[in-house]
Amino acid sequence: MTSEGQGFGVCPPAEDGVDVVAEDIQQSADGPKEKKGSFWRELPVLIVVALGLALLIKTFVVQAFYIPSESMENTLLINDRVLVNKLVYHVRDIERGDVVVFSGVDSWDPEVRLEEPSNPITAAARWIGTAFGVVPGEKDYIKRVIGLPGDRVKCCDGEGRVTVNGVPLDEKAYLHPGDAPSDTPFDVTVPPGRLWVMGDHRAVSSDSRRHTGDPGGGAIPADQVIGRAFVIVWPFDRAQVLPIPDTFAQPALKAAGTVGGAAPVLAGFAGAVPLVMMRRRLKNRRSASR
């Protein structure tokens, strides 16, 4: 009786233990499913956040651009992708020799004409592709800055070279092999707030020389510059930085024009310093008189 009572007393815990183990197994089996389901629920949110951050960076910091034409060969080839720094001209002026991307909206005709999207989905895909440098922007151009506001840009001198303020440019480092500096003569003074830009493949580039009948005489508005192209990122075997050629470092050029950017800020500081010093002197005099 006693042994049977003890036996019956042991059985229920054993059954409870089995139930607990079974319940734990069931919970552990359900766990991964819940995590997997949670991941797929969160994935759209992650995608939206990633796209939002990418667009924020693209809008204010760096943007990728697709090269659709031959106008900058051999510096840039068709299908190259470049990164454009959108912040640089907030801390320094646009300089001669910079490769810049600018908008030609309400200005130049597009170098590459694209068919209008046939439906909203195609239009959205193109917008995303343009934003991330996968497809070209119809109204965006990429050229090299040759002249700043106030510069006299002329072609050609006795040796067939482009001159800026009478200083000849040695363009062998970037000019397309076999191209002349210009196949048409010109002599322009760049208006205030504008830039004279030219492609490195002069024979095929529809640059400032081809728009002399437009407002500004072919020079583009400086405020339409999106940023400076500073590196090729695709294809990988062509990855390289885009420096300013040495010919634009000639001292005689440095003495001429500049374009807004860092200059107004520096001028503001330069003007503020004397005012602060004068205020301190007046304050010291008043304190001494007391």
Coordinates of C-alpha atoms in Angstrom, one line a residue:
M1 CA 0.0 0.0 0.0
T2 CA 2.7 2.3 1.0
S3 CA 4.9 1.6 -2.0
E4 CA 1.9 1.9 -4.4
G5 CA 0.9 5.2 -2.8
Q6 CA 4.4 6.4 -3.3
G7 CA 4.4 5.1 -6.9
F8 CA 1.1 6.9 -7.6
G9 CA 2.5 10.0 -6.0
V10 CA 5.5 10.0 -8.3
C11 CA 3.6 9.6 -11.5
P12 CA 1.9 13.0 -11.7
P13 CA 5.1 15.0 -11.5
A14 CA 6.5 12.9 -14.3
E15 CA 3.4 13.7 -16.4
D16 CA 3.8 17.4 -15.5
G17 CA 7.5 17.3 -16.5
V18 CA 6.5 15.8 -19.9
D19 CA 3.9 18.6 -20.4
V20 CA 6.5 21.2 -19.5
V21 CA 9.1 19.8 -21.9
A22 CA 6.5 19.5 -24.7
E23 CA 5.4 23.1 -24.1
D24 CA 9.1 24.3 -24.2
I25 CA 9.7 22.5 -27.4
Q26 CA 6.5 24.0 -28.9
Q27 CA 7.6 27.5 -27.8
S28 CA 11.1 27.1 -29.2
A29 CA 9.6 25.8 -32.5
D30 CA 7.4 28.9 -32.7
G31 CA 10.2 31.3 -31.9
P32 CA 12.1 31.3 -35.2
K33 CA 8.8 31.6 -37.1
E34 CA 7.9 34.8 -35.2
K35 CA 11.4 36.3 -35.8
K36 CA 11.2 35.4 -39.5
G37 CA 7.8 37.0 -39.7
S38 CA 9.0 40.0 -37.9
F39 CA 11.9 40.5 -40.3
W40 CA 9.6 40.5 -43.3
R41 CA 7.2 42.9 -41.7
E42 CA 10.2 45.3 -40.9
L43 CA 11.8 44.9 -44.3
P44 CA 9.6 47.5 -46.1
V45 CA 10.3 50.0 -43.3
L46 CA 14.1 49.4 -43.6
I47 CA 13.9 49.9 -47.4
V48 CA 12.0 53.2 -47.0
V49 CA 14.5 54.4 -44.4
A50 CA 17.4 53.5 -46.5
L51 CA 16.0 55.2 -49.6
G52 CA 15.1 58.3 -47.5
L53 CA 18.7 58.5 -46.2
A54 CA 20.1 58.0 -49.7
L55 CA 17.9 60.7 -51.1
L56 CA 18.9 63.0 -48.2
I57 CA 22.6 62.5 -49.0
K58 CA 22.0 62.9 -52.7
T59 CA 20.1 66.1 -52.2
F60 CA 22.6 67.9 -49.9
V61 CA 26.0 66.1 -49.9
V62 CA 27.0 63.8 -52.8
Q63 CA 25.2 62.6 -55.9
A64 CA 26.1 60.1 -58.5
F65 CA 25.8 61.1 -62.2
Y66 CA 25.8 59.0 -65.4
I67 CA 27.9 60.2 -68.4
P68 CA 25.7 59.9 -71.5
S69 CA 27.8 61.6 -74.2
E70 CA 31.3 61.9 -75.7
S71 CA 31.7 65.6 -74.8
M72 CA 34.2 65.0 -72.0
E73 CA 36.3 62.2 -73.5
N74 CA 38.9 61.0 -72.7
T75 CA 38.6 62.4 -69.2
L76 CA 35.1 60.9 -68.9
L77 CA 33.7 58.1 -71.2
I78 CA 30.2 57.1 -72.0
N79 CA 28.6 55.0 -69.2
D80 CA 31.1 56.3 -66.6
R81 CA 29.6 57.2 -63.2
V82 CA 31.0 60.1 -61.2
L83 CA 30.4 61.4 -57.7
V84 CA 29.5 65.1 -57.4
N85 CA 30.3 67.1 -54.3
K86 CA 27.4 69.4 -53.5
L87 CA 29.0 71.0 -50.5
V88 CA 32.4 72.1 -51.8
Y89 CA 31.2 75.5 -53.2
H90 CA 29.9 76.4 -49.8
V91 CA 33.4 76.4 -48.4
R92 CA 35.4 77.5 -51.5
D93 CA 35.0 79.3 -54.8
I94 CA 34.4 77.7 -58.1
E95 CA 37.8 77.5 -59.8
R96 CA 39.1 77.3 -63.3
G97 CA 39.7 73.7 -64.3
D98 CA 36.9 72.3 -62.1
V99 CA 34.7 69.7 -63.8
V100 CA 31.2 70.7 -62.8
V101 CA 27.7 69.4 -63.3
F102 CA 25.1 72.0 -63.9
S103 CA 21.4 72.3 -64.8
G104 CA 20.5 73.5 -68.3
V105 CA 16.8 74.0 -67.5
D106 CA 15.4 76.9 -69.4
S107 CA 18.9 77.4 -70.9
W108 CA 20.7 75.0 -73.1
D109 CA 19.0 72.3 -75.2
P110 CA 19.7 68.7 -74.0
E111 CA 22.8 67.0 -75.5
V112 CA 21.0 63.6 -75.2
R113 CA 17.3 63.5 -75.9
L114 CA 15.3 60.9 -74.0
E115 CA 11.8 59.6 -74.8
E116 CA 9.1 60.7 -72.5
P117 CA 8.1 57.9 -70.1
S118 CA 5.1 55.9 -71.3
N119 CA 3.5 55.4 -67.9
P120 CA 3.8 56.5 -64.3
I121 CA 5.8 53.4 -63.3
T122 CA 8.4 54.1 -66.0
A123 CA 8.5 57.7 -65.0
A124 CA 9.1 56.8 -61.3
A125 CA 11.8 54.3 -62.3
R126 CA 13.6 56.9 -64.4
W127 CA 13.4 59.4 -61.6
I128 CA 14.9 56.9 -59.2
G129 CA 17.6 56.0 -61.8
T130 CA 18.5 59.6 -62.3
A131 CA 18.7 60.3 -58.6
F132 CA 21.2 57.5 -58.1
G133 CA 23.2 58.0 -61.3
V134 CA 21.9 54.9 -63.1
V135 CA 20.4 56.8 -66.0
P136 CA 21.3 60.3 -67.4
G137 CA 19.4 63.4 -66.5
E138 CA 18.2 65.1 -69.7
K139 CA 18.8 68.6 -68.5
D140 CA 22.1 68.0 -66.6
Y141 CA 25.5 68.8 -68.2
I142 CA 29.1 68.1 -67.2
K143 CA 31.8 70.4 -68.5
R144 CA 35.1 72.0 -67.5
V145 CA 35.2 75.5 -66.2
I146 CA 37.5 77.6 -68.3
G147 CA 36.6 81.2 -67.5
L148 CA 35.2 82.9 -64.3
P149 CA 33.2 86.1 -64.1
G150 CA 35.2 89.0 -65.6
D151 CA 37.6 86.7 -67.5
R152 CA 38.4 87.4 -71.1
V153 CA 38.4 84.0 -72.8
K154 CA 39.8 83.9 -76.4
C155 CA 40.7 81.4 -79.1
C156 CA 43.0 81.3 -80.5
D157 CA 46.4 82.8 -80.1
G158 CA 49.3 82.6 -82.6
E159 CA 49.9 78.9 -81.5
G160 CA 46.3 77.9 -81.6
R161 CA 45.8 77.9 -77.9
V162 CA 42.9 79.1 -75.7
T163 CA 43.9 82.1 -73.6
V164 CA 42.3 83.4 -70.4
N165 CA 43.1 87.1 -69.6
G166 CA 46.0 86.8 -72.2
V167 CA 47.5 83.7 -70.5
P168 CA 47.7 80.6 -72.8
L169 CA 46.4 77.3 -71.5
D170 CA 48.4 74.1 -72.0
E171 CA 45.5 71.7 -72.4
K172 CA 47.4 68.5 -73.4
A173 CA 46.7 66.9 -70.1
Y174 CA 42.9 66.7 -70.7
L175 CA 42.2 67.6 -74.3
H176 CA 40.9 64.7 -76.4
P177 CA 43.8 63.4 -78.6
G178 CA 43.7 65.0 -82.1
D179 CA 41.3 67.8 -81.1
A180 CA 42.2 71.4 -81.6
P181 CA 41.5 73.7 -78.6
S182 CA 38.6 75.1 -80.7
D183 CA 37.4 74.6 -84.2
T184 CA 35.7 78.1 -84.1
P185 CA 37.3 81.4 -83.0
F186 CA 35.7 83.3 -80.1
D187 CA 36.6 86.3 -77.9
V188 CA 34.3 86.7 -74.9
T189 CA 34.3 88.5 -71.6
V190 CA 32.4 86.3 -69.1
P191 CA 29.5 88.3 -67.6
P192 CA 29.1 88.7 -63.8
G193 CA 27.6 85.6 -62.1
R194 CA 28.4 83.3 -65.1
L195 CA 31.0 80.7 -66.2
W196 CA 32.5 79.9 -69.5
V197 CA 32.6 76.1 -69.8
M198 CA 33.9 73.7 -72.4
G199 CA 34.0 69.9 -72.9
D200 CA 37.4 68.1 -73.2
H201 CA 36.3 66.6 -76.5
R202 CA 36.1 69.9 -78.3
A203 CA 35.2 68.5 -81.7
V204 CA 31.9 67.1 -80.4
S205 CA 31.1 69.2 -77.3
S206 CA 28.1 71.4 -77.4
D207 CA 29.5 73.8 -74.9
S208 CA 29.6 77.6 -74.3
R209 CA 31.0 78.1 -77.9
R210 CA 27.8 76.6 -79.3
H211 CA 25.5 78.9 -77.3
T212 CA 26.8 82.3 -77.9
G213 CA 23.4 83.4 -79.1
D214 CA 21.8 82.5 -75.8
P215 CA 21.4 84.8 -72.8
G216 CA 24.8 85.3 -71.3
G217 CA 26.6 84.8 -74.6
G218 CA 27.0 81.1 -73.9
A219 CA 28.3 81.4 -70.4
I220 CA 26.2 79.5 -67.8
P221 CA 24.7 80.9 -64.6
A222 CA 27.0 80.1 -61.7
D223 CA 24.0 79.5 -59.5
Q224 CA 22.9 76.6 -61.7
V225 CA 26.0 74.6 -60.8
I226 CA 25.0 71.5 -58.9
G227 CA 28.5 70.6 -57.7
R228 CA 32.0 69.5 -58.6
A229 CA 32.7 66.0 -60.1
F230 CA 35.6 64.8 -58.1
V231 CA 35.9 61.1 -58.7
I232 CA 35.0 58.3 -61.2
V233 CA 33.5 55.4 -59.3
W234 CA 32.3 53.2 -62.2
P235 CA 33.5 51.1 -63.9
F236 CA 36.0 50.0 -61.2
D237 CA 38.9 49.7 -63.6
R238 CA 38.6 53.5 -64.4
A239 CA 38.1 54.6 -60.8
Q240 CA 40.2 57.8 -60.2
V241 CA 40.0 61.3 -58.8
L242 CA 39.5 64.3 -61.1
P243 CA 42.1 66.9 -60.1
I244 CA 42.4 70.4 -61.4
P245 CA 45.1 70.4 -64.2
D246 CA 48.3 72.2 -63.5
T247 CA 47.8 74.8 -66.3
F248 CA 45.1 76.5 -64.2
A249 CA 47.6 77.0 -61.3
Q250 CA 49.5 79.7 -63.3
P251 CA 49.9 82.8 -61.0
A252 CA 48.7 85.2 -63.8
L253 CA 45.4 83.4 -63.8
K254 CA 45.0 83.5 -60.0
A255 CA 45.0 87.3 -60.0
A256 CA 41.7 87.5 -62.0
G257 CA 38.0 86.6 -61.3
T258 CA 36.3 84.6 -58.6
V259 CA 32.9 83.2 -58.1
G260 CA 30.8 83.5 -54.9
G261 CA 31.0 80.7 -52.3
A262 CA 33.7 81.1 -49.6
A263 CA 34.5 84.6 -50.7
P264 CA 31.4 86.3 -49.3
V265 CA 31.9 84.5 -46.0
L266 CA 35.6 85.5 -45.8
A267 CA 34.7 89.0 -46.7
G268 CA 32.1 89.0 -43.9
F269 CA 34.6 87.9 -41.3
A270 CA 37.1 90.4 -42.6
G271 CA 34.6 93.2 -42.2
A272 CA 33.5 92.0 -38.8
V273 CA 36.9 91.9 -37.2
P274 CA 37.6 95.7 -37.3
L275 CA 34.0 96.3 -35.9
V276 CA 34.6 94.0 -33.0
M277 CA 38.0 95.6 -32.2
M278 CA 36.5 99.1 -32.4
R279 CA 33.7 98.1 -30.0
R280 CA 36.2 96.7 -27.5
R281 CA 38.3 100.0 -27.6
L282 CA 35.1 102.1 -27.0
K283 CA 34.2 99.8 -24.1
N284 CA 37.6 100.1 -22.6
R285 CA 37.6 103.9 -22.9
R286 CA 34.2 104.1 -21.1
S287 CA 35.4 101.9 -18.3
A288 CA 38.6 104.0 -17.9
S289 CA 36.6 107.3 -17.8
R290 CA 34.5 105.9 -14.9

